[in-house]
XYZ file of C-alpha atoms in Angstrom:
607
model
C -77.340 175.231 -120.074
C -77.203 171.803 -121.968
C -78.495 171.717 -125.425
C -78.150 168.165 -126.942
C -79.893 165.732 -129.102
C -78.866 162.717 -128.082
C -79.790 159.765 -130.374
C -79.362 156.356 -129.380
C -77.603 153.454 -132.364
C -79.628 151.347 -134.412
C -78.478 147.651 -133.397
C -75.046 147.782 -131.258
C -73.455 144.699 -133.029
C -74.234 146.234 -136.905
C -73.609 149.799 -135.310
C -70.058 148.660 -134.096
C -69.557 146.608 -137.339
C -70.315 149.392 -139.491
C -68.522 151.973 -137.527
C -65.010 149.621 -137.783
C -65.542 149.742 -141.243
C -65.790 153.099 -142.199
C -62.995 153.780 -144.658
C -61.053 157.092 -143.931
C -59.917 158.183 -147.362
C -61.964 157.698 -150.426
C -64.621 155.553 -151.328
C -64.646 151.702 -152.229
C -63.825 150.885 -155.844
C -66.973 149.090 -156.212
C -69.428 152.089 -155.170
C -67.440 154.102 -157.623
C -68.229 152.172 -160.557
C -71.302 151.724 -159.358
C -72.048 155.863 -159.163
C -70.365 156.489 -162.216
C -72.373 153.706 -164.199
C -75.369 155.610 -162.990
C -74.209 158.838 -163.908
C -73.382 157.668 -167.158
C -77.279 156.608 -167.996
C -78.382 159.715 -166.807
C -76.521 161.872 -169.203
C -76.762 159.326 -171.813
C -80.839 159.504 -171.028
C -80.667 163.292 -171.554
C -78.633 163.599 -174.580
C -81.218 161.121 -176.546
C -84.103 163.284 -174.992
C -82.288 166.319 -176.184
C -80.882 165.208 -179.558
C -84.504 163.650 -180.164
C -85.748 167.441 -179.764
C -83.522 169.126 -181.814
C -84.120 166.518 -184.592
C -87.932 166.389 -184.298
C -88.058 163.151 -183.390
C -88.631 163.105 -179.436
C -91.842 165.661 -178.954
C -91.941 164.790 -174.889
C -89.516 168.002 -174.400
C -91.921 170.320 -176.346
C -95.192 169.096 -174.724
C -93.413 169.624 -170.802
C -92.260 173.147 -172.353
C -95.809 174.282 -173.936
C -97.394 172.843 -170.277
C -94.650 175.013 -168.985
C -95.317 178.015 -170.352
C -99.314 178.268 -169.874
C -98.672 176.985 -166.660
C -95.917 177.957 -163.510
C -94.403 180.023 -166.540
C -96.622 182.045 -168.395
C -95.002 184.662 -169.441
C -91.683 183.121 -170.137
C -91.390 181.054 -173.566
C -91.051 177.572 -172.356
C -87.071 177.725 -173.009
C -86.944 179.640 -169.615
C -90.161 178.433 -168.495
C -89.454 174.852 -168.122
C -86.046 175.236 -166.856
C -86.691 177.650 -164.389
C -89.385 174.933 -162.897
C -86.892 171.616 -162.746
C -84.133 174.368 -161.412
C -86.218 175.559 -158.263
C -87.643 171.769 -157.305
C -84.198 170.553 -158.025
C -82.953 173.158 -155.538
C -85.049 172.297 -152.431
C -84.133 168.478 -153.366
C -80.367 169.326 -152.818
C -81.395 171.519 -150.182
C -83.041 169.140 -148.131
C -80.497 166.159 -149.011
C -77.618 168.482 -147.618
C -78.836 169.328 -144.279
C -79.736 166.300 -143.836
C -75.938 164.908 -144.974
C -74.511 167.351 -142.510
C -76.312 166.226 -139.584
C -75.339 162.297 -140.022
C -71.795 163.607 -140.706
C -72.172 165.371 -137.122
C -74.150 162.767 -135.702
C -72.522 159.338 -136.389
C -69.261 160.640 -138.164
C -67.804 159.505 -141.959
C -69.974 157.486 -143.866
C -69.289 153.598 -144.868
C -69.666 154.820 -148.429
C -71.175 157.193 -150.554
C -73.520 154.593 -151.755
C -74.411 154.181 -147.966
C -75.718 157.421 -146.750
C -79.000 158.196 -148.006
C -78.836 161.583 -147.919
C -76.735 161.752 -150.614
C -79.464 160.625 -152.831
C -81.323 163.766 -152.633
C -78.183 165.994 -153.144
C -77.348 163.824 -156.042
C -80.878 164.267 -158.006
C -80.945 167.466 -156.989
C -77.918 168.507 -158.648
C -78.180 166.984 -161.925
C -81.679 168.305 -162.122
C -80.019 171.907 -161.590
C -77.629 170.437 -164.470
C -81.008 169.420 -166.737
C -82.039 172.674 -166.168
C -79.348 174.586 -167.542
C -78.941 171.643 -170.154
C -83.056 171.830 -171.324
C -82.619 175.884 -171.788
C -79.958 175.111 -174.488
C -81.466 172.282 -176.624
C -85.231 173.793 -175.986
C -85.108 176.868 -178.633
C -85.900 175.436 -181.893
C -85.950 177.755 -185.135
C -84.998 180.983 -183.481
C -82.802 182.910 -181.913
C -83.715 183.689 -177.669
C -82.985 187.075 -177.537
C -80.091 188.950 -178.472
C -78.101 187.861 -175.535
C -78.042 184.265 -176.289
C -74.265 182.411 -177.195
C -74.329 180.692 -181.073
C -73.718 176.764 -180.182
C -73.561 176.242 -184.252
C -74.590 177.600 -187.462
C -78.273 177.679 -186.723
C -78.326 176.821 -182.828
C -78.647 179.524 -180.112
C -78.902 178.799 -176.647
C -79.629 181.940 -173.843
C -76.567 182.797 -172.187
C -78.809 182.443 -169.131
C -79.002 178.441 -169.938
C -75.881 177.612 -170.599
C -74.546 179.171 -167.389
C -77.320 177.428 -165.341
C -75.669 173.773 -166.561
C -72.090 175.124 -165.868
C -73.128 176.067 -162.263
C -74.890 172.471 -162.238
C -71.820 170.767 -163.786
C -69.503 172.902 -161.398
C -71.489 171.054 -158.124
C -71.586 167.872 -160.188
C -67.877 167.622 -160.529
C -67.544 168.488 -156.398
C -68.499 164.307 -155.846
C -65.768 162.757 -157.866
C -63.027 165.331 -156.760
C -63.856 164.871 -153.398
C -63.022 161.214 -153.124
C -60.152 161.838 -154.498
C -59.651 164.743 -152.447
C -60.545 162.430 -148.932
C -57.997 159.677 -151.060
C -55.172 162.138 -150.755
C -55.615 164.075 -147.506
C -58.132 161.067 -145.899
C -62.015 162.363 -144.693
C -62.524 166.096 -143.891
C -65.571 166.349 -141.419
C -66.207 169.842 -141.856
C -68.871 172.008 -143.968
C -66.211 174.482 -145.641
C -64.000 171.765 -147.235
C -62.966 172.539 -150.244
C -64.552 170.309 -152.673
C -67.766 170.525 -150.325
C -68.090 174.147 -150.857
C -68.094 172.963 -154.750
C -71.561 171.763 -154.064
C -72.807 174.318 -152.111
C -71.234 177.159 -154.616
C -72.571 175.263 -157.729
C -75.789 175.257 -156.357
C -76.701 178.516 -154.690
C -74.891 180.035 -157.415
C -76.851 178.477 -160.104
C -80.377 180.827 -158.788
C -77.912 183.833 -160.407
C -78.030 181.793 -163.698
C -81.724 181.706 -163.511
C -82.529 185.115 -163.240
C -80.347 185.842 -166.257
C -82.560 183.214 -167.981
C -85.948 184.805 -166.726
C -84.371 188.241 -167.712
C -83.668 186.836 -171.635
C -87.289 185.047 -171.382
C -89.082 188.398 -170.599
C -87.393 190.105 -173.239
C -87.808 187.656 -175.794
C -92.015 187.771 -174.492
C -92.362 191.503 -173.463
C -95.726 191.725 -174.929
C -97.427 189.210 -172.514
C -99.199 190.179 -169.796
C -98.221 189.089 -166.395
C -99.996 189.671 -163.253
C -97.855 191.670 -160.736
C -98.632 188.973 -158.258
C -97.573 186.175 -160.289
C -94.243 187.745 -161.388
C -93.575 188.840 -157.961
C -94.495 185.575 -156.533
C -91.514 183.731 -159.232
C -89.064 186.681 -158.596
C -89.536 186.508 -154.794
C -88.578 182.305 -155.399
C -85.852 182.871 -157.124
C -84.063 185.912 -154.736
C -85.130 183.775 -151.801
C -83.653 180.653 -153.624
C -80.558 183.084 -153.696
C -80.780 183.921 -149.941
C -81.237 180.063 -148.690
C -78.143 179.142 -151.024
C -75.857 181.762 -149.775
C -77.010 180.913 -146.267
C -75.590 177.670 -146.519
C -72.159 178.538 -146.212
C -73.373 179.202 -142.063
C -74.715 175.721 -141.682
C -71.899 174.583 -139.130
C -73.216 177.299 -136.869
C -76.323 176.209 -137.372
C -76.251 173.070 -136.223
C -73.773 174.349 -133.275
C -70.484 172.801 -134.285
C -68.676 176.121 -135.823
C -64.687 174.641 -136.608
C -63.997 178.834 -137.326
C -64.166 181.630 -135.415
C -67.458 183.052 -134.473
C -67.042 186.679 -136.128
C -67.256 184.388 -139.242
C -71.488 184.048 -138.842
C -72.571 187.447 -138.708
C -70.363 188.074 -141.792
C -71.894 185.104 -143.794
C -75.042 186.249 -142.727
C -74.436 189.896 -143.535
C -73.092 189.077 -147.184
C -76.149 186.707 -148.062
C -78.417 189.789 -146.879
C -76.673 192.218 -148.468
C -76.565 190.376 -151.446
C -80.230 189.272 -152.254
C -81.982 191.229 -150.221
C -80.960 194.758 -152.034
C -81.750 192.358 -155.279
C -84.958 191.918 -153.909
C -86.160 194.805 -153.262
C -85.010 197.125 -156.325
C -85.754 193.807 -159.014
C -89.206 192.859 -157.688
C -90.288 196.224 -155.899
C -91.709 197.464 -152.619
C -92.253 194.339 -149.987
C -89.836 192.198 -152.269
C -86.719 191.996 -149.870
C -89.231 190.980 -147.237
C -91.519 188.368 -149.520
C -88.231 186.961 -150.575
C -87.281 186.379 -146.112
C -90.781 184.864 -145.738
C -89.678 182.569 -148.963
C -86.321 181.519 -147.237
C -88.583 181.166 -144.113
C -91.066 178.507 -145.359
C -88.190 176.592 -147.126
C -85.607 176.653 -144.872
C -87.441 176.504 -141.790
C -89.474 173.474 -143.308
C -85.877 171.733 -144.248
C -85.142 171.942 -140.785
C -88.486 170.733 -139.567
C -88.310 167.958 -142.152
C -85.275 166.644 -141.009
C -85.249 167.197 -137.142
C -89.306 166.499 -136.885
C -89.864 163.992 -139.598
C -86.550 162.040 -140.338
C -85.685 162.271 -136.554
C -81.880 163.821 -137.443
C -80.323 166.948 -135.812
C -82.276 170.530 -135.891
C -80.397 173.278 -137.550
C -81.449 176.812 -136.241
C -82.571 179.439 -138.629
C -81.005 182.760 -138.997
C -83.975 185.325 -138.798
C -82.915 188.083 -141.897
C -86.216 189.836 -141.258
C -84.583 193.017 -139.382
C -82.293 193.082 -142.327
C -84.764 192.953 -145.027
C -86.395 196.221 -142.967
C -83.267 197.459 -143.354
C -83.220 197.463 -146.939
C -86.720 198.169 -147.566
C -86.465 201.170 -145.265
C -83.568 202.844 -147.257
C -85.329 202.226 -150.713
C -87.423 205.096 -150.924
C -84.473 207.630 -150.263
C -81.705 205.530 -153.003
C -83.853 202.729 -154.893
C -82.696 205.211 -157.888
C -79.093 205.194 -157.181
C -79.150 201.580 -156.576
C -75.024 200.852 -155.869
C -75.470 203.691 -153.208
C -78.635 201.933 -151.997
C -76.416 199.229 -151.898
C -73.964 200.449 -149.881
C -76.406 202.411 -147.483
C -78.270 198.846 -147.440
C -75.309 196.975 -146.112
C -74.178 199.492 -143.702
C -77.535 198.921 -142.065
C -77.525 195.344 -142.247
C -74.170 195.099 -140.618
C -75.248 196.961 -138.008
C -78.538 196.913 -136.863
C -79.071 193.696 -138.569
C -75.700 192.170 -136.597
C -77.935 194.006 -132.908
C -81.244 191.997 -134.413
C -79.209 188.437 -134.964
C -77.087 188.679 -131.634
C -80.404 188.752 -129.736
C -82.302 185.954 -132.342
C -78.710 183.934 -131.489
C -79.933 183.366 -127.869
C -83.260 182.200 -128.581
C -82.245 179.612 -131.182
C -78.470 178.913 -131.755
C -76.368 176.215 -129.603
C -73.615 178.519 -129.937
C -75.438 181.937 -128.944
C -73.182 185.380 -129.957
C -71.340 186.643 -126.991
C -69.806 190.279 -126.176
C -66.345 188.676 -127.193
C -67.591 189.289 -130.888
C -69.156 192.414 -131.022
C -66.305 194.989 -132.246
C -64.846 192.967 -134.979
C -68.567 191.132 -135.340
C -69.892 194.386 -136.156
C -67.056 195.439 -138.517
C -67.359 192.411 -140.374
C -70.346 192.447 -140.730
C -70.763 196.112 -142.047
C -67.689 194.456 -144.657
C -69.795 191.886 -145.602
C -73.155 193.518 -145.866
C -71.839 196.818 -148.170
C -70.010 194.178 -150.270
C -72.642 191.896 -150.834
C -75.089 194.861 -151.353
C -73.246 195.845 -154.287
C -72.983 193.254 -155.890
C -76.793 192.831 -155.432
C -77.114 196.177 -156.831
C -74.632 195.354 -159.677
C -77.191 192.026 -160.265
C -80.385 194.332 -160.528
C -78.571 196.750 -163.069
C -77.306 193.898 -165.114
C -81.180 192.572 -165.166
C -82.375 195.789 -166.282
C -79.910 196.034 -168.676
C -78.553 199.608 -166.741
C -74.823 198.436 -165.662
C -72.747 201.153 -165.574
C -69.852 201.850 -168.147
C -67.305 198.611 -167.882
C -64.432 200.135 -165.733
C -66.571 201.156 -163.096
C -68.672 197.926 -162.808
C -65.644 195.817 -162.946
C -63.516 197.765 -160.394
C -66.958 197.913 -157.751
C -67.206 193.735 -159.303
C -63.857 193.601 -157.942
C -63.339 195.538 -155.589
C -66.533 193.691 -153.508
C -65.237 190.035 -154.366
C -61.590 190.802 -152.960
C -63.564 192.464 -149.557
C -65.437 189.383 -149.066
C -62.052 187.378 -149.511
C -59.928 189.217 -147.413
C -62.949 189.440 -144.896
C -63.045 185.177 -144.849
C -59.264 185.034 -144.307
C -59.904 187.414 -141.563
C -62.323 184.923 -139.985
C -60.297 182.044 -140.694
C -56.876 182.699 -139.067
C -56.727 181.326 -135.663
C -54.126 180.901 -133.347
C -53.356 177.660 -130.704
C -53.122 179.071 -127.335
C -49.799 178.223 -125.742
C -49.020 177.204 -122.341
C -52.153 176.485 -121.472
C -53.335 173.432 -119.167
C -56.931 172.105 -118.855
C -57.495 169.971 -115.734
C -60.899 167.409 -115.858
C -61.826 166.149 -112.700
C -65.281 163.495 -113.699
C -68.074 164.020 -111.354
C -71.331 161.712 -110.927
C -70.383 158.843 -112.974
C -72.895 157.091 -114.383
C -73.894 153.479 -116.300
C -71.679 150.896 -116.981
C -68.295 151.002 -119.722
C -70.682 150.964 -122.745
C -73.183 153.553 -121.908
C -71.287 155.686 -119.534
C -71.942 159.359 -118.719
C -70.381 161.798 -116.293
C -70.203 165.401 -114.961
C -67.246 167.477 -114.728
C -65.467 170.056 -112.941
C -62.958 171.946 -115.772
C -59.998 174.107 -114.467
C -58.223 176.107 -117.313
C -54.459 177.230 -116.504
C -53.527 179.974 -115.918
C -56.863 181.028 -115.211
C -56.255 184.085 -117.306
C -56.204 182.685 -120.289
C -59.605 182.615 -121.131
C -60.703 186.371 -120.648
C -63.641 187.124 -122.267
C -64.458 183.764 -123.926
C -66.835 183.283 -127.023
C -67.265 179.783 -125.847
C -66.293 177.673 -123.494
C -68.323 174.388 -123.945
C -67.984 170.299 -123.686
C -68.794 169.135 -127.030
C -69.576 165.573 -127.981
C -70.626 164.719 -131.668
C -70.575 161.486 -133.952
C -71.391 158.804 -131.106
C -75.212 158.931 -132.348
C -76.199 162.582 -131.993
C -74.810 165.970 -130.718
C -74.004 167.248 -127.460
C -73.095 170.683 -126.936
C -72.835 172.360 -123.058
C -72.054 176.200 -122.385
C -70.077 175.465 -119.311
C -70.777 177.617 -115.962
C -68.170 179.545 -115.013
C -67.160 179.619 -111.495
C -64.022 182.679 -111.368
C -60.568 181.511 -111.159
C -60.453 179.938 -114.552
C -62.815 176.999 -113.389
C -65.930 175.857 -115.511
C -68.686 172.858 -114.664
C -70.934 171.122 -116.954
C -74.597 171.560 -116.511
C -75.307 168.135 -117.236
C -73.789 164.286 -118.101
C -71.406 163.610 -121.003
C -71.210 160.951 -123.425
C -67.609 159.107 -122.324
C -68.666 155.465 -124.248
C -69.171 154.050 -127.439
C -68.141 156.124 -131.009
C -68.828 159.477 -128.857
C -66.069 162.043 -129.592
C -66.109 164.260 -126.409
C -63.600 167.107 -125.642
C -63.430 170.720 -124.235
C -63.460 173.536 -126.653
C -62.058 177.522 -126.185
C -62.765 180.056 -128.284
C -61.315 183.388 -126.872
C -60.708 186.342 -129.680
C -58.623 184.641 -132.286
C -57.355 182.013 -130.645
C -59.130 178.225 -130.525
C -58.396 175.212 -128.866
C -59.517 171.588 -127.841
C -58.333 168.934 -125.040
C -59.597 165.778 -125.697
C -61.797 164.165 -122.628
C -62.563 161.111 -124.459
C -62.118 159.245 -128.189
C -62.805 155.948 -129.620
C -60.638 153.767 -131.174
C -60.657 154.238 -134.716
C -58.748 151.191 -136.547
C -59.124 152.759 -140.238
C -56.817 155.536 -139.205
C -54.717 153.955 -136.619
C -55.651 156.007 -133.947
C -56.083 154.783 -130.269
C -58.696 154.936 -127.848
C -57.972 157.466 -125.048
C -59.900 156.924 -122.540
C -61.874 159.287 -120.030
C -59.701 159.184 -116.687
C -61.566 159.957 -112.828
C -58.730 163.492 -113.278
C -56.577 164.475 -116.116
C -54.990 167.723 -117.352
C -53.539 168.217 -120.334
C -52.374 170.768 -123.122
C -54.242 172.577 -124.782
C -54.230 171.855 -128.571
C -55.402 172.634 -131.904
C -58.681 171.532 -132.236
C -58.807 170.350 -135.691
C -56.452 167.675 -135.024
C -58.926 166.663 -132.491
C -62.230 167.261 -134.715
C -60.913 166.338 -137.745
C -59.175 163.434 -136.688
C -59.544 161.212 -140.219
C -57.185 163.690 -141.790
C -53.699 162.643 -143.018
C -50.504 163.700 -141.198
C -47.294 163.748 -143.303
C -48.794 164.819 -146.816
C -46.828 167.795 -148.317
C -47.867 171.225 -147.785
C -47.692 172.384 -151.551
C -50.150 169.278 -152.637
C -52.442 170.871 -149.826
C -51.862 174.322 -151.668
C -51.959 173.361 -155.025
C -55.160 171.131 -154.487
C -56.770 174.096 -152.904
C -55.653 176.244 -156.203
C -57.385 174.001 -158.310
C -60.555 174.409 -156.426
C -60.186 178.442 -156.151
C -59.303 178.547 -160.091
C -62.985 176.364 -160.665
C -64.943 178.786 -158.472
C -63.454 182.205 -159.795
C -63.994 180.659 -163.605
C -67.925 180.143 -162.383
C -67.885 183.778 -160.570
C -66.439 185.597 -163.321
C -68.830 183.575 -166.099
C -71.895 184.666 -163.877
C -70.545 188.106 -163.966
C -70.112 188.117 -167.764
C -73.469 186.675 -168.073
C -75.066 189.303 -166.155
C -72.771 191.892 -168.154
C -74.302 190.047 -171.753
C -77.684 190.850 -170.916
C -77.401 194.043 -170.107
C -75.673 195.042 -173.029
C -77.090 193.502 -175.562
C -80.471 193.565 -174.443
C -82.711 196.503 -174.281
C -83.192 198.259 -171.071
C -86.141 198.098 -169.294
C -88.210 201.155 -169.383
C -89.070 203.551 -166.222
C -92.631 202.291 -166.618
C -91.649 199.064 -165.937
C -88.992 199.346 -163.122
């Protein structure tokens, strides 16, 4: 079956102008300056705003807190109020600005410049409002002290821990732009979600709803005599674990959209650590229903991202992991554990790795490109029951912290630990792939169609020997960045031979080649690739029959990338990125640890 969305360029004489000059490793000088001038008036606008409020001078900060707090807030002094408002907003800005970035990056390739793909707009403002956020929680507390968690900035100046981790998550995705031109300058363009400095972003921001719940912990302590309705906190707490959920989910979008560069037991892992993770928040911090108010959040938000940008902007559709069966899962199990909460965790992810992993291989047929396949299912499974215990205990170690219950330090570290080095060793796991060797793939083209610039064929695929591909999780003709996506599940015919259910892209900027994935190993043979001048690579052109090796396929999807740089710059480089996201792991772990030692527990009445 043929699932592509084909969309056709925007002028052919600009198109092929534009597409010629693409650069292939870093940005122009000019839209550098031009970025970091802008950045510059930004902060500079938000350090007179804040200086103005701590000085008396400015009163606009105090008027949008006050609003806050009667408001969206009440029940949080406007310290966390505020905040937590600009945080969430600024969330579904970068939310919507980075789908939408990964579908031109899949659609029509690298961009001509930063400055030149609009999606980065959104990502942008959405980012440094997650870095306001944090930013307004630390200059907003005037005259007192927010709660006995909060971190002395001088003599007289508190700021809630909760606030000043928010703006180092913010900061944290902030600093992912700059380092990844440089990063793109060094080892050219890396079209692929999980580079490094592009997980910056995503990490800095999904990480950052963590922050906030430490802030709306320190805000209800510092307000505990205000009456809430149960609706209205629910409501904000069910935002903010769903917020968690959507950000964690992120991490999957490559398999979402249908262009997966890792092995497939790597999705039902991601998705079993984001459900493991905020759904067994959900459900002991907000109560019974709250692991399943928090899906229907993700729903609405996600789901409309993806409607926004595939209905209304006219870009690629990503498909929407389901996490309801899951979030049964976990409310299911509460009434038997909710008061051992890391056991609930555990129980919680042992479900969710395995009858969530049965609920998502069936949802993967109805909606995903790339649908699961019975190649997956023992390690799937396994990984998945990894990923969902691991994440559940950290979601467990989350609500604790919140309630200010964590258990004595060597035994929260050690299950802190022990979960974050599961989760590592499980994403190596899904990494490591192996080339297959020896192995021939024959293309015979079959109803040619159109004329050199817009032409189109069938084919008949041969694979040799034709035991090489046993139980396959894919075999599929994939064509991206020529204007839109085109993904076919071949048909297999026995003896190692495959046809296409439908004509391929074989003109223009179109990127078309056959793709195996078969247990650990992956491959690609190129049918046809453009020439790309930028990175002095030739055209190869789609022949009536050719066979050739089988090869790793990230030379041919990632073709942008340097050959010839050094293997310890790659390593070191990657260091320097692993050493900035365990600093913001471990600071959202002391966070949570701060507030629940230092301020008072919440009573049974209130749990």
């Amino acid at each position: 079956m043929v699932q592509q969305l084909i969309q056709p360029a925007r002028g052919t004489a600009m198109g092929l102008l534009a597409v010629q000059s693409k650069p292939a490793g870093g940005a122009a000088l000019g839209q550098v300056l031009i970025a970091s001038g802008a950045a510059a008036v930004l902060t500079a606008a938000l350090l007179v705003l804040g200086i103005g409020h701590r000085s008396g001078r400015i009163r606009l900060l105090s008027r949008l807190a006050a609003w806050s707090e009667r408001g969206p807030g009440r029940g949080l002094p406007g310290w966390a109020a505020l905040p937590s408002l600009v945080s969430l907003v600024s969330l579904v800005t970068a939310l919507l600005g980075m789908y939408w970035d990964i579908s031109l990056h899949i659609s029509r390739g690298r961009d001509v410049g930063p400055l030149a793909n609009i999606a980065h707009y959104p990502i942008l403002i959405g980012l440094f409002g997650i870095f306001t956020a944090g930013v307004l929680a630390v200059v907003l507390p005037l005259g007192e002290r927010p709660g006995a968690g909060a971190v002395r900035i001088t003599r007289d100046w508190y700021a809630p821990a909760g606030g000043v981790l928010l703006a180092g998550a913010g900061f944290y995705a902030l600093l992912g732009f700059p380092l990844d031109d440089m990063w793109h300058r060094i080892f050219g363009q890396d079209v692929t979600l999980w580079g490094p400095t592009h997980l910056m972003l995503i990490g800095g921001a999904g990480l950052s709803l963590v922050a906030l719940m430490i802030l709306e912990r320190e805000g209800r302590a510092h307000r505990g005599d205000v009456a809430v309705r149960p609706w209205a906190r629910h409501t904000r707490r069910a935002a903010m674990v769903g917020g968690l959920l959507i950000g964690l989910s992120v991490f999957q979008a490559e398999y979402d959209f249908g262009v997966p560069q890792f092995r497939l037991v790597h999705q039902p892992f991601m998705i079993a650590v984001a459900a493991g993770c905020a759904l067994v928040v959900a459900r002991l911090w907000i109560g019974r229903g709250g692991a399943l108010s928090s899906v229907v959040f993700y729903m609405v938000v996600r789901g409309g991202v993806s409607l926004v940008v595939a209905g209304v902007i006219g870009q690629l559709w990503a498909a929407v992991p389901l996490y309801f069966a899951e979030a049964v899962c976990v409310e299911l199990a509460a009434p038997a554990l909710a008061r051992r909460p890391l056991a609930f965790g555990a129980a919680s992810g042992v479900l969710i790795g395995a009858a969530g992993f049965g609920a998502e291989y069936a949802w993967s047929h109805a909606v995903m490109r790339l649908p699961w396949t019975g190649d997956i299912i023992p390690e799937g499974m396994i990984m998945a029951v990894v990923g969902g215990v691991a994440g559940g205990l950290l979601g467990a170690l989350l609500f604790l912290g919140l309630q200010g219950r964590l258990p004595r330090p060597a035994v929260a570290r050690t299950v802190f630990a022990a979960s974050l080095v599961a989760i590592a060793a499980a994403v190596t796991n899904g990494l490591l792939v192996t080339v297959p060797k020896d192995v021939r793939v024959s293309v015979t083209l079959t109803d040619l169609r159109g004329d050199a610039a817009h032409r189109t064929a069938g084919a008949r695929i041969t694979i040799a020997p034709a035991d090489a591909v046993r139980d396959p999780a894919w075999v599929t003709v994939t064509a991206w960045q020529g204007g839109g996506l085109h993904v076919d599940r071949l048909t297999a015919l026995g003896g190692g031979t495959y046809r296409t259910t439908g004509p391929m892209p074989l003109y223009g900027q179109w990127k078309t080649l056959v793709r195996l994935h078969d247990g650990r190993s992956m491959g690609a043979v190129p049918i046809y690739l453009p020439d790309d001048p930028a990175i002095g690579a030739k055209r190869l052109p789609a022949q009536p029959r050719s066979t050739r090796a089988v090869q790793n396929e990230r030379r041919v999807l990632q073709r942008e990338l340097k050959s010839g740089v050094p293997g310890w710059l790659w390593t070191v480089a990657s260091a320097v990125v692993l050493c900035c996201s365990l600093i913001l792991i471990i600071a959202l772990g002391w966070g949570v640890a701060r507030v629940s030692r230092r301020l008072p527990a919440v009573p049974e009445a209130q749990r």
